[in-house]
CSV table of C-alpha atoms and ligand atoms in Angstrom, one decimal:
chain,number,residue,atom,x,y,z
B,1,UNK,CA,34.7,16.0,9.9
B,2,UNK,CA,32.6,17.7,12.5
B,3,UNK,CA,28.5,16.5,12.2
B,4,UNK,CA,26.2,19.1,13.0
B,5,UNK,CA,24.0,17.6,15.9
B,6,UNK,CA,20.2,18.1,16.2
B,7,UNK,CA,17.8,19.0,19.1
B,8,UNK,CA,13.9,18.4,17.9
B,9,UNK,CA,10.8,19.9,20.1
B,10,UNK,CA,8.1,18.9,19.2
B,11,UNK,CA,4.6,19.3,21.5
B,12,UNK,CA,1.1,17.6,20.6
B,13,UNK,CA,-1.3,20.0,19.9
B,14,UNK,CA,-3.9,18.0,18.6
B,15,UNK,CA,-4.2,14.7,16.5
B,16,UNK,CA,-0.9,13.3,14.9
B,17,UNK,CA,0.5,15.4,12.3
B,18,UNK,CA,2.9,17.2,15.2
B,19,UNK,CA,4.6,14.3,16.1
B,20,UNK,CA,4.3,12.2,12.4
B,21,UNK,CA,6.1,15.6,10.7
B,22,UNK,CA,8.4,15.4,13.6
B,23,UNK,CA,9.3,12.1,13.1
B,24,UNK,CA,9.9,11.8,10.1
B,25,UNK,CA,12.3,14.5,10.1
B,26,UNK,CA,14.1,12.8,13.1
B,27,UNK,CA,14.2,10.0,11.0
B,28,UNK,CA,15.6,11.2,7.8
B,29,UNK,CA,18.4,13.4,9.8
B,30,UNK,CA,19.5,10.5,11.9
B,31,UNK,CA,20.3,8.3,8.5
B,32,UNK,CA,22.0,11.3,6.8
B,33,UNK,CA,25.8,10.7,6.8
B,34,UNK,CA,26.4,14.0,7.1
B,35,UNK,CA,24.6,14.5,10.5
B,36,UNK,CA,25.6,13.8,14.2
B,37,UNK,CA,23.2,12.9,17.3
B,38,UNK,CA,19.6,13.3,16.6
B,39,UNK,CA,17.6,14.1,19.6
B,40,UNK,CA,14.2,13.8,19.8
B,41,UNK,CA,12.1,15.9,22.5
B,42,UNK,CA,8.4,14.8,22.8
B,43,UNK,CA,5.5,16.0,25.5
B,44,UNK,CA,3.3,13.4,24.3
B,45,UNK,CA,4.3,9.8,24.3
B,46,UNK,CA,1.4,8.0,23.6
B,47,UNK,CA,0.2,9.6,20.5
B,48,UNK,CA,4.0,9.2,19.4
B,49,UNK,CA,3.2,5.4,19.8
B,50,UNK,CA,0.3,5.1,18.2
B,51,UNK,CA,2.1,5.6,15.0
B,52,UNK,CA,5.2,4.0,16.0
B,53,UNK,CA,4.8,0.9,18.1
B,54,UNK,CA,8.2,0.7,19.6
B,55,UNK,CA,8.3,4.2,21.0
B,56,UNK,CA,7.3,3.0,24.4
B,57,UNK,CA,4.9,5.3,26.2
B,58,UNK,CA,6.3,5.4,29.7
B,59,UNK,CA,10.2,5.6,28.9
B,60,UNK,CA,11.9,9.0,30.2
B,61,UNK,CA,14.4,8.5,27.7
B,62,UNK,CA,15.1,6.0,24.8
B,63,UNK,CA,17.1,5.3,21.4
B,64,UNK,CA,14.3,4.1,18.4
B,65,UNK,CA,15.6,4.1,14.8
B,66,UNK,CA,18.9,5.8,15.8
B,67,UNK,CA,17.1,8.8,17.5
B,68,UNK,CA,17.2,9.4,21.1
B,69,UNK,CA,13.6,10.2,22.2
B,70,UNK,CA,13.2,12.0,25.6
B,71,UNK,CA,10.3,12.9,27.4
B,72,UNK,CA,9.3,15.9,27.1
B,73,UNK,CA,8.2,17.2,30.8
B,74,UNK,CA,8.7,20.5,33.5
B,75,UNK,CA,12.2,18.4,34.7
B,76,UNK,CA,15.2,17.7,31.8
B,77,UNK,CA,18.4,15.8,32.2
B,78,UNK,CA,20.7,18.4,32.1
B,79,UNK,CA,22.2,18.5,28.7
B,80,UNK,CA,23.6,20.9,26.4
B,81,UNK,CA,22.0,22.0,23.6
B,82,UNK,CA,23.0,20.6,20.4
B,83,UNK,CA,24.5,22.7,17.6
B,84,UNK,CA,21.1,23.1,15.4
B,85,UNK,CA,17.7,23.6,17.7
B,86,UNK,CA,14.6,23.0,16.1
B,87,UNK,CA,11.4,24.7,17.6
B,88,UNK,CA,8.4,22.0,15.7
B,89,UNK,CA,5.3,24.7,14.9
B,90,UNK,CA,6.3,27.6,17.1
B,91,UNK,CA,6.1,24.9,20.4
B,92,UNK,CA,7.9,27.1,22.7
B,93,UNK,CA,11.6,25.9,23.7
B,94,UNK,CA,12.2,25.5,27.6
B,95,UNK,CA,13.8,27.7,29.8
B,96,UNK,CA,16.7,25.8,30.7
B,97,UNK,CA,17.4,25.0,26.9
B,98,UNK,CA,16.5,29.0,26.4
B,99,UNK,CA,19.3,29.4,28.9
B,100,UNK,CA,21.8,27.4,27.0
B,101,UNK,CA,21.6,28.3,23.6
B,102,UNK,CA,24.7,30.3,22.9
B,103,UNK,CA,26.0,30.0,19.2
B,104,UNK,CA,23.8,27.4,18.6
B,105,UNK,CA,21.2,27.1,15.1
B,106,UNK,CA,17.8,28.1,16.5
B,107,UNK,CA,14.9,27.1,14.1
B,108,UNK,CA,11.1,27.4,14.2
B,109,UNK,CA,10.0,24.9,11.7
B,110,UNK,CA,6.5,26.1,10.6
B,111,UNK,CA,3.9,24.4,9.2
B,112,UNK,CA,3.1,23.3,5.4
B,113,UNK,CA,1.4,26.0,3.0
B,114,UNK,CA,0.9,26.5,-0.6
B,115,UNK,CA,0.2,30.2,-0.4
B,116,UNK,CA,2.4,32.7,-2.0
B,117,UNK,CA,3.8,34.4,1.1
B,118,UNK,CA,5.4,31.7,2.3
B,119,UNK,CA,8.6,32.6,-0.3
B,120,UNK,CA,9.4,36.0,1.5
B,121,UNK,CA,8.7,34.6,4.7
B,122,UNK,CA,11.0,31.8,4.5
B,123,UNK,CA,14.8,31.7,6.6
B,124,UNK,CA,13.8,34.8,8.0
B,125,UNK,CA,15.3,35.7,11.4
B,126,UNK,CA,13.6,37.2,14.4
B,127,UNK,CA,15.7,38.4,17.3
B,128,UNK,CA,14.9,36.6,20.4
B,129,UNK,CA,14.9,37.8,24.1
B,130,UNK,CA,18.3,35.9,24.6
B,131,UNK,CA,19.9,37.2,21.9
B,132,UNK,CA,19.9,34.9,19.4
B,133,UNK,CA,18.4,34.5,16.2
B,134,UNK,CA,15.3,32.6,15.5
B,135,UNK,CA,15.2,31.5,11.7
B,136,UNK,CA,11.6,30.4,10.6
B,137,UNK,CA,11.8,27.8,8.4
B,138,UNK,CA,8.6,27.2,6.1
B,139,UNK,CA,7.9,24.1,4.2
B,140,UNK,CA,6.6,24.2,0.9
B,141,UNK,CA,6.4,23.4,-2.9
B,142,UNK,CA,8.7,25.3,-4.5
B,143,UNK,CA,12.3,25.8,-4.8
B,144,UNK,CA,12.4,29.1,-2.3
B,145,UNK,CA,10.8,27.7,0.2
B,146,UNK,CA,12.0,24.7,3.0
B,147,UNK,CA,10.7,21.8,0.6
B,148,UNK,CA,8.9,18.8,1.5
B,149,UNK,CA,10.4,16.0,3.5
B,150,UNK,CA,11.2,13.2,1.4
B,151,UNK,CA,13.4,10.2,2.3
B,152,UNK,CA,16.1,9.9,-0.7
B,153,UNK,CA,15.6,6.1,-2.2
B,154,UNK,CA,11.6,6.9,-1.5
B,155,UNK,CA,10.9,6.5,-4.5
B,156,UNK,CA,13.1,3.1,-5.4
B,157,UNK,CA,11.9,1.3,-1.7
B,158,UNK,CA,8.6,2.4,-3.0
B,159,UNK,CA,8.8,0.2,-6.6
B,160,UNK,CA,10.9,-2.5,-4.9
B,161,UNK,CA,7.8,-2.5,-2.1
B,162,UNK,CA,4.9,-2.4,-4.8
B,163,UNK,CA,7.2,-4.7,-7.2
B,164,UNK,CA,6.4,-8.0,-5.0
B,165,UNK,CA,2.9,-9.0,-4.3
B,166,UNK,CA,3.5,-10.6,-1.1
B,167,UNK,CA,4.2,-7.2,0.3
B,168,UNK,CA,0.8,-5.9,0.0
B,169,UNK,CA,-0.4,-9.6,1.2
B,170,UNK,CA,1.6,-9.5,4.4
B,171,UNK,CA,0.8,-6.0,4.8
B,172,UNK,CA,-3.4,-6.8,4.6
B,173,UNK,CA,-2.7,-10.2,7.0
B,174,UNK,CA,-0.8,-7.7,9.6
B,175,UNK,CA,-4.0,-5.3,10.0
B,176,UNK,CA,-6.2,-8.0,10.2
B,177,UNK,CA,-8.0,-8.3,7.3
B,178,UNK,CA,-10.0,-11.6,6.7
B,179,UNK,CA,-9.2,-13.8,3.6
B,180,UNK,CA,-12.9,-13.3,2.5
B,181,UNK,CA,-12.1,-9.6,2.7
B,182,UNK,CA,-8.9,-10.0,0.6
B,183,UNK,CA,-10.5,-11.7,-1.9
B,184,UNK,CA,-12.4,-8.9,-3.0
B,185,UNK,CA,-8.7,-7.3,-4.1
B,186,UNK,CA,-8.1,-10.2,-5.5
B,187,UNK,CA,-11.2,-10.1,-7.9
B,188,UNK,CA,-10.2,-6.7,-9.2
B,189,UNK,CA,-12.0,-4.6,-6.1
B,190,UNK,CA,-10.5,-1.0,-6.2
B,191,UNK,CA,-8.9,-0.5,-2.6
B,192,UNK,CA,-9.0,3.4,-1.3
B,193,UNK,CA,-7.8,4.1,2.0
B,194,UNK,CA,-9.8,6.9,3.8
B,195,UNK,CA,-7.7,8.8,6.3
B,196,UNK,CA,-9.9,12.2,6.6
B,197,UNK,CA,-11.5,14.1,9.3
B,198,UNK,CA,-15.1,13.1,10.3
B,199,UNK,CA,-17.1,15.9,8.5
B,200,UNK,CA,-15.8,14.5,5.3
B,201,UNK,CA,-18.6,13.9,2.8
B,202,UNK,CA,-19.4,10.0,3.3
B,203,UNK,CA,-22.3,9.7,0.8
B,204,UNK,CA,-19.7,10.7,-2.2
B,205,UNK,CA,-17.2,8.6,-1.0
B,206,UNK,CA,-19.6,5.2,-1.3
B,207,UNK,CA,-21.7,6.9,-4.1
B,208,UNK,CA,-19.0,7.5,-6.5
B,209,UNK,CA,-16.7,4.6,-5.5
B,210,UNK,CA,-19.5,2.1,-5.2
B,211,UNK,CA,-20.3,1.2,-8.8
B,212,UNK,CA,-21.5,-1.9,-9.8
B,213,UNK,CA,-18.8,-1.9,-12.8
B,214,UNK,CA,-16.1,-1.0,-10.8
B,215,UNK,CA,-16.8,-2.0,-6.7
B,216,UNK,CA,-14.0,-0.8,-4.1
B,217,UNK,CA,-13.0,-1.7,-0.6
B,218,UNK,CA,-12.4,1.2,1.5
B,219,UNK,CA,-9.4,0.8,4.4
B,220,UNK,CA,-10.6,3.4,7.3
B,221,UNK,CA,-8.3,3.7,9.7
B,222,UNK,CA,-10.7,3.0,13.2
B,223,UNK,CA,-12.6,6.1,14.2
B,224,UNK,CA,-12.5,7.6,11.1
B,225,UNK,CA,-15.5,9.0,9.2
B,226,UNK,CA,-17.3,6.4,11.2
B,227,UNK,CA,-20.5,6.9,9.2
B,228,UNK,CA,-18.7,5.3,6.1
B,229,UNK,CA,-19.3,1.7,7.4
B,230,UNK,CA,-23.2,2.5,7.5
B,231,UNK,CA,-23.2,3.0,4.1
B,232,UNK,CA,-21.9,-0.4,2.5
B,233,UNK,CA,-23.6,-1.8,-0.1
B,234,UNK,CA,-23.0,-4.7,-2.4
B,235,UNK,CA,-20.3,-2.7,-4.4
B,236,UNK,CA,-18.7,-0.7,-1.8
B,237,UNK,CA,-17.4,-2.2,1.2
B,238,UNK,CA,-15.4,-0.9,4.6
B,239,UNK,CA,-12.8,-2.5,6.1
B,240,UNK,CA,-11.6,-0.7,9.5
B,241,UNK,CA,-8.0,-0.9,10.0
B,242,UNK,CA,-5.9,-0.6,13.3
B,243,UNK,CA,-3.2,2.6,13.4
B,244,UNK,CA,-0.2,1.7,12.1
B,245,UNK,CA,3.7,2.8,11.9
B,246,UNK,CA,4.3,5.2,9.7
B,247,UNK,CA,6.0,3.0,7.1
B,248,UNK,CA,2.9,0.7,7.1
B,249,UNK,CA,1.0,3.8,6.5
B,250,UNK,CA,2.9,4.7,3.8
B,251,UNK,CA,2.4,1.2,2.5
B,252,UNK,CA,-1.3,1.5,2.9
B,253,UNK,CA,-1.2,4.6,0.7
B,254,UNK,CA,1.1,3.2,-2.2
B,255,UNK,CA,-1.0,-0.3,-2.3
B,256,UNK,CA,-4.7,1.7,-3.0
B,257,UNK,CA,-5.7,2.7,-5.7
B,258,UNK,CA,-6.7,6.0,-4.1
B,259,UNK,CA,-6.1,8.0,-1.2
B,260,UNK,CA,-8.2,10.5,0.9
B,261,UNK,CA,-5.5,12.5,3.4
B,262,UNK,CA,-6.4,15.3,5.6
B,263,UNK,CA,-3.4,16.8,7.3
B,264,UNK,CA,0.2,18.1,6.4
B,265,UNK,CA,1.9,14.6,6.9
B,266,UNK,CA,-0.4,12.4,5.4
B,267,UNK,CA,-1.0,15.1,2.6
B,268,UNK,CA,2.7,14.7,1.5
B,269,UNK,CA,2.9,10.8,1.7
B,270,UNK,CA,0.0,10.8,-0.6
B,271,UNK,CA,1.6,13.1,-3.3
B,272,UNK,CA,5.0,10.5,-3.1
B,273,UNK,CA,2.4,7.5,-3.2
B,274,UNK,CA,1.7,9.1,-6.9
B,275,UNK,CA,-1.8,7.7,-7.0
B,276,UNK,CA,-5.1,9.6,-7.4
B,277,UNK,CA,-5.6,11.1,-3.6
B,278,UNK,CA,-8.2,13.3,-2.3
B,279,UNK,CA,-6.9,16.0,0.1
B,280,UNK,CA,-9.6,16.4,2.9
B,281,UNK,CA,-8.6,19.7,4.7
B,282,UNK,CA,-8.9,20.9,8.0
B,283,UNK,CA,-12.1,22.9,8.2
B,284,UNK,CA,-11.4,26.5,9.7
B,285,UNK,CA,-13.1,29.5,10.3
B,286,UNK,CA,-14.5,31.4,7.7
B,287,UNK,CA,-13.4,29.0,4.9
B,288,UNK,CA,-10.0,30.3,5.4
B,289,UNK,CA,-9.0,26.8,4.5
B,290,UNK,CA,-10.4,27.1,1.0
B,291,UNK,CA,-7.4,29.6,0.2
B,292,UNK,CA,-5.1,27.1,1.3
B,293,UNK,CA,-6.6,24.5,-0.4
B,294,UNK,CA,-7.3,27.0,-3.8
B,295,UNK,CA,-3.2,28.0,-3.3
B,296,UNK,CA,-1.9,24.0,-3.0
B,297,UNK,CA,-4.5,23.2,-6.1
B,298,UNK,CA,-3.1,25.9,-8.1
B,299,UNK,CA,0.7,24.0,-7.6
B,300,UNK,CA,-0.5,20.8,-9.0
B,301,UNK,CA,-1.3,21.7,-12.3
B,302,UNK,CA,-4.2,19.4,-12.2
B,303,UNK,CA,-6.7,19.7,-14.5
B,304,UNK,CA,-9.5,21.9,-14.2
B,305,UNK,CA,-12.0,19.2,-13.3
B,306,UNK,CA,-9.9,17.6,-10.9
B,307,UNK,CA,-9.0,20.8,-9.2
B,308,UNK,CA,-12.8,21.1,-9.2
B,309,UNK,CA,-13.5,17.3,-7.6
B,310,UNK,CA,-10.8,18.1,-4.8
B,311,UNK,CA,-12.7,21.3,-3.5
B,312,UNK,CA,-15.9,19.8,-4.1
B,313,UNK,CA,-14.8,17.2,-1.8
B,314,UNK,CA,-14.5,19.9,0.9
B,315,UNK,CA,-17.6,22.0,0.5
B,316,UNK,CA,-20.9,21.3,2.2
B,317,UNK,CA,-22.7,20.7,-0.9
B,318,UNK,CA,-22.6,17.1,-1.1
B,319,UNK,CA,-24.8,16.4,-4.2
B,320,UNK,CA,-21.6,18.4,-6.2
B,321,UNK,CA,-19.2,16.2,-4.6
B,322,UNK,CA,-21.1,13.1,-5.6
B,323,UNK,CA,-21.3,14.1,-9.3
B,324,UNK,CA,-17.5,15.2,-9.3
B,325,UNK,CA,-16.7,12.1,-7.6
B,326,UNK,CA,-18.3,10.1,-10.1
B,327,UNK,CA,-16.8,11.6,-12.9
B,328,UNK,CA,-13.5,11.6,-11.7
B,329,UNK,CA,-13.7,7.6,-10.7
B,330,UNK,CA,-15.0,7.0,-14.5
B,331,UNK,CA,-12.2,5.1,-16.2
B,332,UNK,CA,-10.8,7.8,-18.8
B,333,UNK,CA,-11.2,10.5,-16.0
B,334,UNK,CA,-9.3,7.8,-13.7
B,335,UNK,CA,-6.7,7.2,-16.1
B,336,UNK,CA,-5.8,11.1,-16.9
B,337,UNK,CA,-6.0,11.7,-13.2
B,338,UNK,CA,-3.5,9.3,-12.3
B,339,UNK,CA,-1.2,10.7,-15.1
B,340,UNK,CA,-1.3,14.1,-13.6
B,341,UNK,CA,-1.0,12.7,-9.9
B,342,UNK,CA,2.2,11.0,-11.5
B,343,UNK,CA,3.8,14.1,-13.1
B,344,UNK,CA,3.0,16.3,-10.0
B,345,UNK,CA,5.4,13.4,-7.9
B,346,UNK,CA,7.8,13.7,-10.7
B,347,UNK,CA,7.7,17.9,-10.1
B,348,UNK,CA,8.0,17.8,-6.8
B,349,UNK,CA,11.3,14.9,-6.6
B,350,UNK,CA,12.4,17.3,-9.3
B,351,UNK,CA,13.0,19.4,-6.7
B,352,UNK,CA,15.6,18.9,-3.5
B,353,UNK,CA,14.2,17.6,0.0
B,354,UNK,CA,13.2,19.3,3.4
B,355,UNK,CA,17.0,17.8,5.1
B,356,UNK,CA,18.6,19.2,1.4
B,357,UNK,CA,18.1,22.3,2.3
B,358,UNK,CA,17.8,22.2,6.4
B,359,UNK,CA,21.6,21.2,5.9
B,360,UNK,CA,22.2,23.6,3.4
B,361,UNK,CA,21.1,26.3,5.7
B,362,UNK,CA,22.8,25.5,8.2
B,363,UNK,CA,25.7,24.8,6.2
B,364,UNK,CA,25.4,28.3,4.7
B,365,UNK,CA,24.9,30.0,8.7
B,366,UNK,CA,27.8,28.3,9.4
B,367,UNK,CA,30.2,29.5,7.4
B,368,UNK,CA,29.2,33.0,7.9
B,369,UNK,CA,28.8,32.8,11.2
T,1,LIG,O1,-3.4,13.8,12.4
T,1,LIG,P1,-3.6,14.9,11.5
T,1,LIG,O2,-5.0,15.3,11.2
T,1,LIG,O3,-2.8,16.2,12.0
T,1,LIG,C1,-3.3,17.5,11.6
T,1,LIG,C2,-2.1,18.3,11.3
T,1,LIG,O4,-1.2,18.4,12.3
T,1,LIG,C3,-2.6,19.7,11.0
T,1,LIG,O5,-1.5,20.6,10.8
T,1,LIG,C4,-3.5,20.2,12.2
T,1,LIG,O6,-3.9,21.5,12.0
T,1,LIG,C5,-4.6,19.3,12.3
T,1,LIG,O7,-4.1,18.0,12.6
T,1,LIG,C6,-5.6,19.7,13.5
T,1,LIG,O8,-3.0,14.5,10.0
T,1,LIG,P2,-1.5,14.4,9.4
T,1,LIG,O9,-0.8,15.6,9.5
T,1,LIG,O10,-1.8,13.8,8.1
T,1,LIG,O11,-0.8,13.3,10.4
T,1,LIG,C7,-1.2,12.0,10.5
T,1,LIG,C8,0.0,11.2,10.9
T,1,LIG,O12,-0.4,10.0,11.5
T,1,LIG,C9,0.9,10.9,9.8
T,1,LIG,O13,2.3,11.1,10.1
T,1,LIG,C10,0.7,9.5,9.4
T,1,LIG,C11,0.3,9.0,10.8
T,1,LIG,N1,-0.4,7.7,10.8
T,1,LIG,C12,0.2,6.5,11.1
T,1,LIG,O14,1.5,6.5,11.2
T,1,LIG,N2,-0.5,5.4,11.1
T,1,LIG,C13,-1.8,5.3,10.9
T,1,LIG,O15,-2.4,4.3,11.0
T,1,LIG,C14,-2.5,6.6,10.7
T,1,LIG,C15,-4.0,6.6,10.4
T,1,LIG,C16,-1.8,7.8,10.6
C-alpha cells in the first residue's frame, strides 16, 4: 500500500505554540499506520528544545520520535518534496521546495479559532504562482472544520497515567520539587499549574485560590507571571518549575487540579486534561481577542457563570476577576465546573481528530485528483 509521506514547515514566530502545534502533529502522523516518512522542517532549534529535550539544538539534520527534523536555514539538502506539504501558519515555503512541488498536497495549516467563519473558510483552495493549489486547513471545534489534534489512546494513557500515584510523584521529583513542598499535596493542597502570559491578573489567582479552607500550590513554569511568587501567603504557595517536554506538560496539566493556559497548544491539552482550566488569551488590539474568546466560550456550553469567570479572568478589572474567581473555586461551584469541563472533553473526543481528517482530505484529493 502506498503511505502518503509528509513535509512540515514550521518557523518560530514568537513563544512556543508554532513549534509545540507543529510537533505534535509530526508526532501523531509519524505513529499513524497509515502514513509514510514524516519530515519535520524547523528555523528555530532551540525553542524546539526547550519543550523537547532531545531535539538537539545544533544538529542540521536528525530522527527524534520517528520524525526526521531538519534545520530549517537559506541552504537545504536537496530533496524532493514529499507527497503532502504542510505550510505551519502561513510560514512561507522555500523556493527550492516552491520549485519542486508538482502534484504534490500543498497545505497552509492555520491557526486555532472558535469563530463562525472558520466553517466556510475551511479546505478552501487558493491558486498559487506555481500553479498549484494551496488548501487552507483551519482547525477547530466542530465537525466542518480541521478538528483538534488529539493523540488516539489520549484519553486511556491519560487514566492509566493518573491511575498510579507514583506517576505524579516521579513527575514532582523530576522538576525539582522539594519533599517539604510535596507534602503540601500530600495534605490535601489544591495544585494549579499557571502557564499564562504575564499581564494575567495575579492578585485573583492567589486571592481566590488562597483560602484558608482550601490552600493551593501553584506550579509556574519559570518566567511566568513572575509577580505570582510575591504574593504567597500561608495558604497559597508558588512553586516554579523548569520547561518541560511536552508529555510532562501534559502530565503537569492532568495531575492539577486546575489549569491556567494561554495559547492554541496548551489551550487544547487543557480541554483533553478535562479539569477546570482557565484560558488566559493573547491580548490584541482593540480587544479583538474578546470575540475569540466570546466565540470559543460560546462552544463550551459552560455555564453562564463560568463563561463569566473565564472573561473576567481576561479583562483589566481585577476586583471582578477576584470575586468570579472565588466563586468559581467554592466547592459546589468547583464541583459543577468540573462536570461541565468533563462533558465539554467528552464533546469534543466525540468528534474525529485533526490526522482523522488531514488523512481524509488528502485521501479524498487523491482520489479525484
Ligand atoms: O507559547 P504560546 O504562548 O504560543 C502562542 C501561540 O502560538 C499563539 O498562537 C501566538 O499568537 C502567541 O503565542 C503569541 O502558547 P501555546 O500555544 O500554548 O504553546 C506552548 C507550548 O509549549 C505547548 O506546546 C506546550 C509547550 N510547553 C512545554 O512543552 N513544556 C513546558 O514546560 C511549557 C511551559 C510549555
Amino acid at each position: 500500500m502506498h503511505l502518503p509521506g509528509f513535509d512540515i514547515f514550521c518557523r518560530v514566530v514568537d513563544n512556543y505554540g508554532d513549534i509545540g502545534v507543529c510537533w505534535r502533529l509530526a508526532k501523531q502522523l509519524a505513529q499513524h499506520s497509515e502514513v509514510g516518512p514524516v519530515r519535520l522542517w524547523v528555523d528555530d532549534l532551540a525553542s524546539f528544545h526547550q519543550i523537547e529535550k532531545c531535539v538537539r539544538p545544533t544538529a542540521a539534520q536528525q530522527v527524534a520520535r520517528g520524525v526526521q527534523i531538519h534545520h530549517w536555514t537559506q541552504t537545504l539538502p536537496d530533496v524532493r518534496p514529499l507527497e503532502v506539504v504542510v505550510e505551519a501558519f502561513a510560514c512561507d515555503l522555500p523556493q527550492m521546495f516552491l520549485d519542486r512541488m508538482t502534484d504534490n498536497l500543498w497545505i497552509n495549516l492555520e491557526y486555532l479559532s472558535a469563530e463562525d467563519w472558520v466553517e466556510s473558510c475551511h479546505a478552501l483552495p487558493s491558486i498559487q504562482p506555481n500553479g498549484l493549489n494551496k488548501f487552507f486547513f483551519f482547525p477547530g471545534f466542530t465537525p466542518r472544520t480541521g478538528g483538534l489534534l488529539r493523540e488516539p489512546d489520549l484519553l486511556d494513557s491519560q487514566a492509566t497515567w493518573t491511575a498510579l500515584p507514583e506517576s505524579r510523584r516521579a513527575l514532582l521529583d523530576k522538576i525539582g520539587m522539594p519533599d517539604h513542598v510535596q507534602g503540601l499535596l500530600l495534605k490535601g493542597w489544591r495544585q494549579a499549574f499557571v502557564f499564562c502570559y504575564n499581564d494575567a491578573p495575579a492578585q485573583a489567582l492567589a486571592n481566590a485560590l488562597g483560602h484558608p479552607g482550601q490552600p493551593t500550590l501553584a506550579i509556574v513554569p519559570r518566567g511566568v507571571l513572575p509577580e505570582l511568587s510575591q504574593l504567597q501567603n500561608e495558604s497559597f504557595q508558588v512553586f516554579e518549575s523548569p520547561f518541560v517536554d511536552q508529555d510532562d506538560f501534559d502530565h503537569l496539566l492532568w495531575s492539577s487540579d486546575l489549569n491556567v493556559v494561554r495559547g492554541e497548544d496548551s489551550l487544547v491539552r487543557a480541554i483533553w486534561a478535562g479539569k477546570p482550566f482557565l484560558w488566559h488569551i493573547y491580548r490584541q488590539k482593540e480587544d479583538a481577542h474578546m470575540a475569540k474568546l466570546d466565540a470559543w466560550l460560546e462552544r463550551t456550553h459552560l455555564s453562564a457563570e463560568f463563561r463569566q469567570t473565564i472573561r473576567a479572568f481576561n479583562q483589566t478589572d481585577e476586583s471582578a476577576a477576584i470575586a468570579s474567581l472565588q466563586e468559581a473555586v467554592e466547592p459546589r461551584a468547583w464541583e459543577q465546573w468540573r462536570m461541565e469541563c468533563l462533558a465539554f472533553r467528552q464533546a469534543m473526543t466525540d468528534q474525529t481528530s485533526l490526522v482523522t481528517r488531514l488523512l481524509a482530505f488528502r485521501a479524498e484529493k487523491a482520489g479525484s485528483g
